[in-house]
Short mmCIF file of C-alpha atoms and ligand atoms in Angstrom, two decimals:
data_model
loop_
_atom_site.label_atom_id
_atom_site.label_comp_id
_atom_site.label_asym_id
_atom_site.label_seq_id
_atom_site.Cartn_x
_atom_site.Cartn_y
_atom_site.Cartn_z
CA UNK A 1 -33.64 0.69 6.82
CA UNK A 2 -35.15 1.57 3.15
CA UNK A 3 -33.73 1.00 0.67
CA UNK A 4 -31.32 3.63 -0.90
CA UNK A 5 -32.57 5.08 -4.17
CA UNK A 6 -30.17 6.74 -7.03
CA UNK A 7 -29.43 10.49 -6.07
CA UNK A 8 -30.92 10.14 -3.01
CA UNK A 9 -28.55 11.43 0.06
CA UNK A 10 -28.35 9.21 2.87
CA UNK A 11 -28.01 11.17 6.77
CA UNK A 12 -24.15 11.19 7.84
CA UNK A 13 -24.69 10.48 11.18
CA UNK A 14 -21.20 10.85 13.27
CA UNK A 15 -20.02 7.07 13.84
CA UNK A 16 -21.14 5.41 17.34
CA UNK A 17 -17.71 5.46 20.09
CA UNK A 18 -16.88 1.68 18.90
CA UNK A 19 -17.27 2.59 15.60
CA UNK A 20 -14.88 5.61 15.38
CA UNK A 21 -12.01 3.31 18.11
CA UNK A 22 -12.13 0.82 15.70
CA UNK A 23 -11.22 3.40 12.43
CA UNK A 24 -8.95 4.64 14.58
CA UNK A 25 -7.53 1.21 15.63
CA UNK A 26 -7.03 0.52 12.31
CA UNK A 27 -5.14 3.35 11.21
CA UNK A 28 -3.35 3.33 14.75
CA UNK A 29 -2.33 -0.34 14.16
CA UNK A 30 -2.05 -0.95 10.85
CA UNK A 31 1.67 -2.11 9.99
CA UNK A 32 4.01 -2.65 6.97
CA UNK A 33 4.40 -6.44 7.54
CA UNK A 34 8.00 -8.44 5.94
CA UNK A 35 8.62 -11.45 8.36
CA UNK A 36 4.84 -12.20 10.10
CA UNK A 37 3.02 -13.46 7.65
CA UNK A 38 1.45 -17.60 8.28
CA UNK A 39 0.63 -19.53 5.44
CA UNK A 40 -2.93 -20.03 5.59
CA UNK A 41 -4.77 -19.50 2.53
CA UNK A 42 -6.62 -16.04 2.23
CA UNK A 43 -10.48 -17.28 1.63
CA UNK A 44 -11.64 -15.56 -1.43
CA UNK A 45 -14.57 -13.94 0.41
CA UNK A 46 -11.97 -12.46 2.02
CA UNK A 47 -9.91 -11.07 -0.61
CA UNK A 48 -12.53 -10.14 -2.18
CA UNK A 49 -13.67 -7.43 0.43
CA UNK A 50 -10.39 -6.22 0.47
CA UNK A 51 -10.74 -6.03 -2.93
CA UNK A 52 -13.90 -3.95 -2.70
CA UNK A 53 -12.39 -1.68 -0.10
CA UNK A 54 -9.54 -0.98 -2.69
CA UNK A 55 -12.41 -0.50 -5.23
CA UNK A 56 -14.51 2.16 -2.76
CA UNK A 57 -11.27 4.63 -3.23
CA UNK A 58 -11.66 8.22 -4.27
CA UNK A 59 -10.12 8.67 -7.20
CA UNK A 60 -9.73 11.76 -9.74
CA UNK A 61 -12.87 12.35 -12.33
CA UNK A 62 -13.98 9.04 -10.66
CA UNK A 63 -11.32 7.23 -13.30
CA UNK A 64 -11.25 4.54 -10.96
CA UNK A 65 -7.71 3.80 -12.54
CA UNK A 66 -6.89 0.60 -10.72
CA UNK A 67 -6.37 -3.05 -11.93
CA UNK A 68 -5.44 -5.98 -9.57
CA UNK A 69 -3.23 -8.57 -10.67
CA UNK A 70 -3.80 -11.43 -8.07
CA UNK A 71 -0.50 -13.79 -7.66
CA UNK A 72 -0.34 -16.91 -5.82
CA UNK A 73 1.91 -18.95 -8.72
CA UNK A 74 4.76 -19.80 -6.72
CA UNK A 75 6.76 -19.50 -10.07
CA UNK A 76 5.42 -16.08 -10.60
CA UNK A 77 6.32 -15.39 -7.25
CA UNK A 78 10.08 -16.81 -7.21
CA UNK A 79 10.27 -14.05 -10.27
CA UNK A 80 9.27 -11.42 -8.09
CA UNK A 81 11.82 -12.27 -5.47
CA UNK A 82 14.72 -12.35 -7.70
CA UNK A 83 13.90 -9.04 -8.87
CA UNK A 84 13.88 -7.73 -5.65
CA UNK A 85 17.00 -9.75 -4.85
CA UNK A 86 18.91 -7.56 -7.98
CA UNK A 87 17.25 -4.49 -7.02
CA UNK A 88 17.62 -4.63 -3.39
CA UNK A 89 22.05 -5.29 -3.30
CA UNK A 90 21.47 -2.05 -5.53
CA UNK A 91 20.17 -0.40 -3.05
CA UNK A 92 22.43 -1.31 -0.64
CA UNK A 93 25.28 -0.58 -2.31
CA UNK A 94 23.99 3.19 -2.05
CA UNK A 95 24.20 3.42 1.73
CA UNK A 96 28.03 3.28 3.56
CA UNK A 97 29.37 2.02 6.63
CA UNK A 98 27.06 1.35 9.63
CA UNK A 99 24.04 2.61 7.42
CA UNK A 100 24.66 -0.24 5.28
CA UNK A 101 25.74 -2.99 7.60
CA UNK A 102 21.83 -1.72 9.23
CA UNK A 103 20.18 -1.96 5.68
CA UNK A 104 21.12 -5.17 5.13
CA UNK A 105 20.07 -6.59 8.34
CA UNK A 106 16.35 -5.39 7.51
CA UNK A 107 13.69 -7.65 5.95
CA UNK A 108 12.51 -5.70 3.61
CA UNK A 109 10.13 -8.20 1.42
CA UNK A 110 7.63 -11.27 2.30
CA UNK A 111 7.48 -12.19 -1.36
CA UNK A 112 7.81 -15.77 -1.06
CA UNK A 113 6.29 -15.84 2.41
CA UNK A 114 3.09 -14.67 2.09
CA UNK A 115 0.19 -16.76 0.61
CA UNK A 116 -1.00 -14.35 -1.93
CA UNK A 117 0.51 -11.01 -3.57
CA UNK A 118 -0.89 -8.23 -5.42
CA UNK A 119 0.42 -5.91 -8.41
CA UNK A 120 -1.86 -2.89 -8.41
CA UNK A 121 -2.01 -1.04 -11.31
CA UNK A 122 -3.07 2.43 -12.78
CA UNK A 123 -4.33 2.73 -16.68
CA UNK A 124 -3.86 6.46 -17.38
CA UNK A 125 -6.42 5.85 -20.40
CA UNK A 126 -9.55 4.56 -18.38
CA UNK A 127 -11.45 7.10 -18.50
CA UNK A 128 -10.03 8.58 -21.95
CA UNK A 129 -7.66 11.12 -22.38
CA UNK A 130 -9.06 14.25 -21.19
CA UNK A 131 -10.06 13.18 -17.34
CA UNK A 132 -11.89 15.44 -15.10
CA UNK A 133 -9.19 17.02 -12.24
CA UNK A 134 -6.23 15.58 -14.08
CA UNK A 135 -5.37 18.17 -16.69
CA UNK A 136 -3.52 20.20 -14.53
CA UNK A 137 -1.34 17.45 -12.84
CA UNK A 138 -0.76 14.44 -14.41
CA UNK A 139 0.27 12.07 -11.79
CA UNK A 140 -3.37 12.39 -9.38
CA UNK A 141 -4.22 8.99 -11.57
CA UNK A 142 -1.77 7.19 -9.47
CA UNK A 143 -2.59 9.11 -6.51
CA UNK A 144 -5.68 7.89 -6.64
CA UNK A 145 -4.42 4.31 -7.29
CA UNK A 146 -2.70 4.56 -3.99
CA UNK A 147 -6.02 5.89 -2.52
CA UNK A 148 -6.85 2.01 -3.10
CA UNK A 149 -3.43 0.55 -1.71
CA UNK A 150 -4.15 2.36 1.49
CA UNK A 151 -8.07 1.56 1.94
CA UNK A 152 -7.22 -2.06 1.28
CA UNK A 153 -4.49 -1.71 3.79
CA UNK A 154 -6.77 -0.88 6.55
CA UNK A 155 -9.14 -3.13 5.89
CA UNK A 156 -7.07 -5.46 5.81
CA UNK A 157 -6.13 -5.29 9.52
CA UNK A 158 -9.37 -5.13 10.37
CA UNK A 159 -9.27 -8.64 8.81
CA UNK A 160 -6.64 -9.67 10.78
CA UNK A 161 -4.46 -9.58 7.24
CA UNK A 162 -1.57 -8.51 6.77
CA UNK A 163 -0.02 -6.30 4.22
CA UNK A 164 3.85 -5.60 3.30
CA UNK A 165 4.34 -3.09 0.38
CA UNK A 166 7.31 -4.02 -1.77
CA UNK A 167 8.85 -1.45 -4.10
CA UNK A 168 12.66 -2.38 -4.99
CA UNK A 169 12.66 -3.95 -7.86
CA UNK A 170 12.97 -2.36 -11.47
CA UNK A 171 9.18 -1.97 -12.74
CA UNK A 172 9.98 -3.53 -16.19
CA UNK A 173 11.01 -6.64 -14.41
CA UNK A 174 7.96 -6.81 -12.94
CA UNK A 175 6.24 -5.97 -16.30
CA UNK A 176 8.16 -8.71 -17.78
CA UNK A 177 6.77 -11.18 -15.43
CA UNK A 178 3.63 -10.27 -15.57
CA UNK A 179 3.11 -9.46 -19.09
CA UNK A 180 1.79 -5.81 -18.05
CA UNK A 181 1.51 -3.76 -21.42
CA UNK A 182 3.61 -0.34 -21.19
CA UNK A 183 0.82 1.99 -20.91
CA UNK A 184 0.19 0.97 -17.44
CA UNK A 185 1.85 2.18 -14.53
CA UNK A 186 3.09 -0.43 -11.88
CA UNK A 187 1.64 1.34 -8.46
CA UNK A 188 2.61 -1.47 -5.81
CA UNK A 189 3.26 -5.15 -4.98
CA UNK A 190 1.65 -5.95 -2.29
CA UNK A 191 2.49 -9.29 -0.06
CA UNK A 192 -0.95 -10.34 1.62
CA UNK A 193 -1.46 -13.20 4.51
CA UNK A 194 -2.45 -13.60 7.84
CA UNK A 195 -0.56 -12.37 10.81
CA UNK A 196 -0.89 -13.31 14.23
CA UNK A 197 1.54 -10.78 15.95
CA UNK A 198 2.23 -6.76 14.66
CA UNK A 199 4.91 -4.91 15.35
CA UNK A 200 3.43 -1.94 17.30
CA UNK A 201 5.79 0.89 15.83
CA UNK A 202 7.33 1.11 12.47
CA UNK A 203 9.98 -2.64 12.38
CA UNK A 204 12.07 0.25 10.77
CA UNK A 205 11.62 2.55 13.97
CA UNK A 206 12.08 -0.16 16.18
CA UNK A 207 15.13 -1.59 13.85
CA UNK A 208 16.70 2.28 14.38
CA UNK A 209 16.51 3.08 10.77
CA UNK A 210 14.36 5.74 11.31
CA UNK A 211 11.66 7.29 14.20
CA UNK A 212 8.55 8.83 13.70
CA UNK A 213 8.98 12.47 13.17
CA UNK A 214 6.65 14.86 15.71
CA UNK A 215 3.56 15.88 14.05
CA UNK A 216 4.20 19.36 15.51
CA UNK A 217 6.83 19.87 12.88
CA UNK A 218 4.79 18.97 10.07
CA UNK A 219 1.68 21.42 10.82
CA UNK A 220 2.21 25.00 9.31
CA UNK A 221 -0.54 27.49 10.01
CA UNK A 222 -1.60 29.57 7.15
CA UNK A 223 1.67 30.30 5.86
CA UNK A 224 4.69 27.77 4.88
CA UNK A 225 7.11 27.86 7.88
CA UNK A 226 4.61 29.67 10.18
CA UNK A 227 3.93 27.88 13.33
CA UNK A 228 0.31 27.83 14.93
C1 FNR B 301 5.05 3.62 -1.26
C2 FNR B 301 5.61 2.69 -0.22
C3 FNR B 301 6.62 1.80 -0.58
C4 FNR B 301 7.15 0.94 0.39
C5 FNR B 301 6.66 0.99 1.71
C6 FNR B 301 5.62 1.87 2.04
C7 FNR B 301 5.10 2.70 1.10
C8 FNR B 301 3.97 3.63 1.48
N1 FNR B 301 7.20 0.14 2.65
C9 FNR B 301 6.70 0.18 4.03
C10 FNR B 301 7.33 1.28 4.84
O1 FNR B 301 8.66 0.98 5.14
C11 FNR B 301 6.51 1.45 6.12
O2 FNR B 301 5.22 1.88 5.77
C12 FNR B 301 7.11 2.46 7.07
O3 FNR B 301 8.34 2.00 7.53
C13 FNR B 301 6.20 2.73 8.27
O4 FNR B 301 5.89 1.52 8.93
P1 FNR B 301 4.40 0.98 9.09
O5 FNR B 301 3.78 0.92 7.73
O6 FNR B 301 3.68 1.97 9.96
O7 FNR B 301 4.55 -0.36 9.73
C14 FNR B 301 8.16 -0.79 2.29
N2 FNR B 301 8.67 -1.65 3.22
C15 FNR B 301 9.60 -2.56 2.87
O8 FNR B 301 10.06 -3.32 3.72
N3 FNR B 301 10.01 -2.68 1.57
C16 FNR B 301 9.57 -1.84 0.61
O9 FNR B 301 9.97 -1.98 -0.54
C17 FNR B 301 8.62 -0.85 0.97
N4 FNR B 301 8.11 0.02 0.04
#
């Protein structure tokens, strides 16, 4: 293969079979993971692909609004799970009955279990003020910035890593802990480590908090409400 020269357009060939089972795999099989995760250390090549996956994200104007606060302090991390801790009796607090007795049987964090977490970030001023595709909705920076959650996410199981998304905690604890200036937006904390076992539906499907809603339903055809 040559070498690929700026500007130049490179031929999209369609992907070989393997190639497009295994994107599919990954999407297929990619899981929020809470309780799986082993304690061997992440090797920074590792992380670091992940990293670059997260990095290879669309995002709006090309801001490329993401930062990537990498957390293995255990201190840091004890923080983190306290925070959750407050937020999550919160949140259970909101639920009644049955519905609660459920929500408090779920694991919803693997703060202090997995070997490495991430904050992921989103600077609304990288790319100044005015950004190309933003001016007419604000909040597409942190779309974008979960453009990067979800491309790390899936490679991540292709690394045989997993990846549990934590979001109940109050962001200016986490700001607090992490000494995050105002300006940026906390996105996600991510809980990173190798798994040798996946759930193979949603743990919150097969918990019966929820089931996976037929796709059917979801696809309009030309028209809001109009079936195909
Ligand atoms: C933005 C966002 C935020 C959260 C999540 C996801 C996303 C996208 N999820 C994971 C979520 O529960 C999970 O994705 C769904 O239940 C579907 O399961 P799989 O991801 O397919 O395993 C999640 N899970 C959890 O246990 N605690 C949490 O705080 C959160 N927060």
């Amino acid at each position: 293969m040559r070498p690929s020269r700026r500007g130049e357009q490179a031929p999209a060939h369609p992907f070989s079979p393997a190639e497009k089972a295994a994107v599919y795999r990954a999407i297929e099989t990619r899981r929020d993971v809470r309780d799986q995760f082993l304690p061997d250390p992440i090797p920074e090549p590792v992380l670091r692909r992940l990293l670059q996956a997260a990095h290879n994200a669309p995002s709006v104007g090309f801001m490329q609004p993401w930062s990537f606060v990498v957390i293995r302090d255990a201190v840091v991390k004890a923080g983190a799970h306290q925070a959750f801790q407050r937020a999550n009796a919160e949140a259970a607090d909101l639920f009644e009955g049955e519905r609660q007795e459920l929500y408090r049987s779920l694991k919803l964090e693997g703060i202090l279990k997995a070997p490495v977490s991430l904050c992921v970030t989103c600077d609304p001023d990288r790319a100044g003020s005015v950004v190309l595709g933003r001016t007419h909705n604000p909040r597409m920076d942190v779309y974008s910035t979960v453009c990067a959650v979800q491309n790390l996410w899936l490679a991540a199981r292709a690394e045989g890593v997993g990846v549990g998304w934590v979001s109940i905690f109050h962001e200016d604890d986490i700001r607090a802990l992490l000494g995050i200036p105002d300006r940026i937006e906390i996105v996600a904390w991510l809980c990173l480590g190798y798994v040798d076992a996946l759930y193979e539906e949603p743990e919150l499907a097969v918990k019966g908090w929820r089931q996976r809603l037929p796709l059917e339903e979801l696809v309009h055809a030309d028209r809001w409400g109009q079936q195909g």
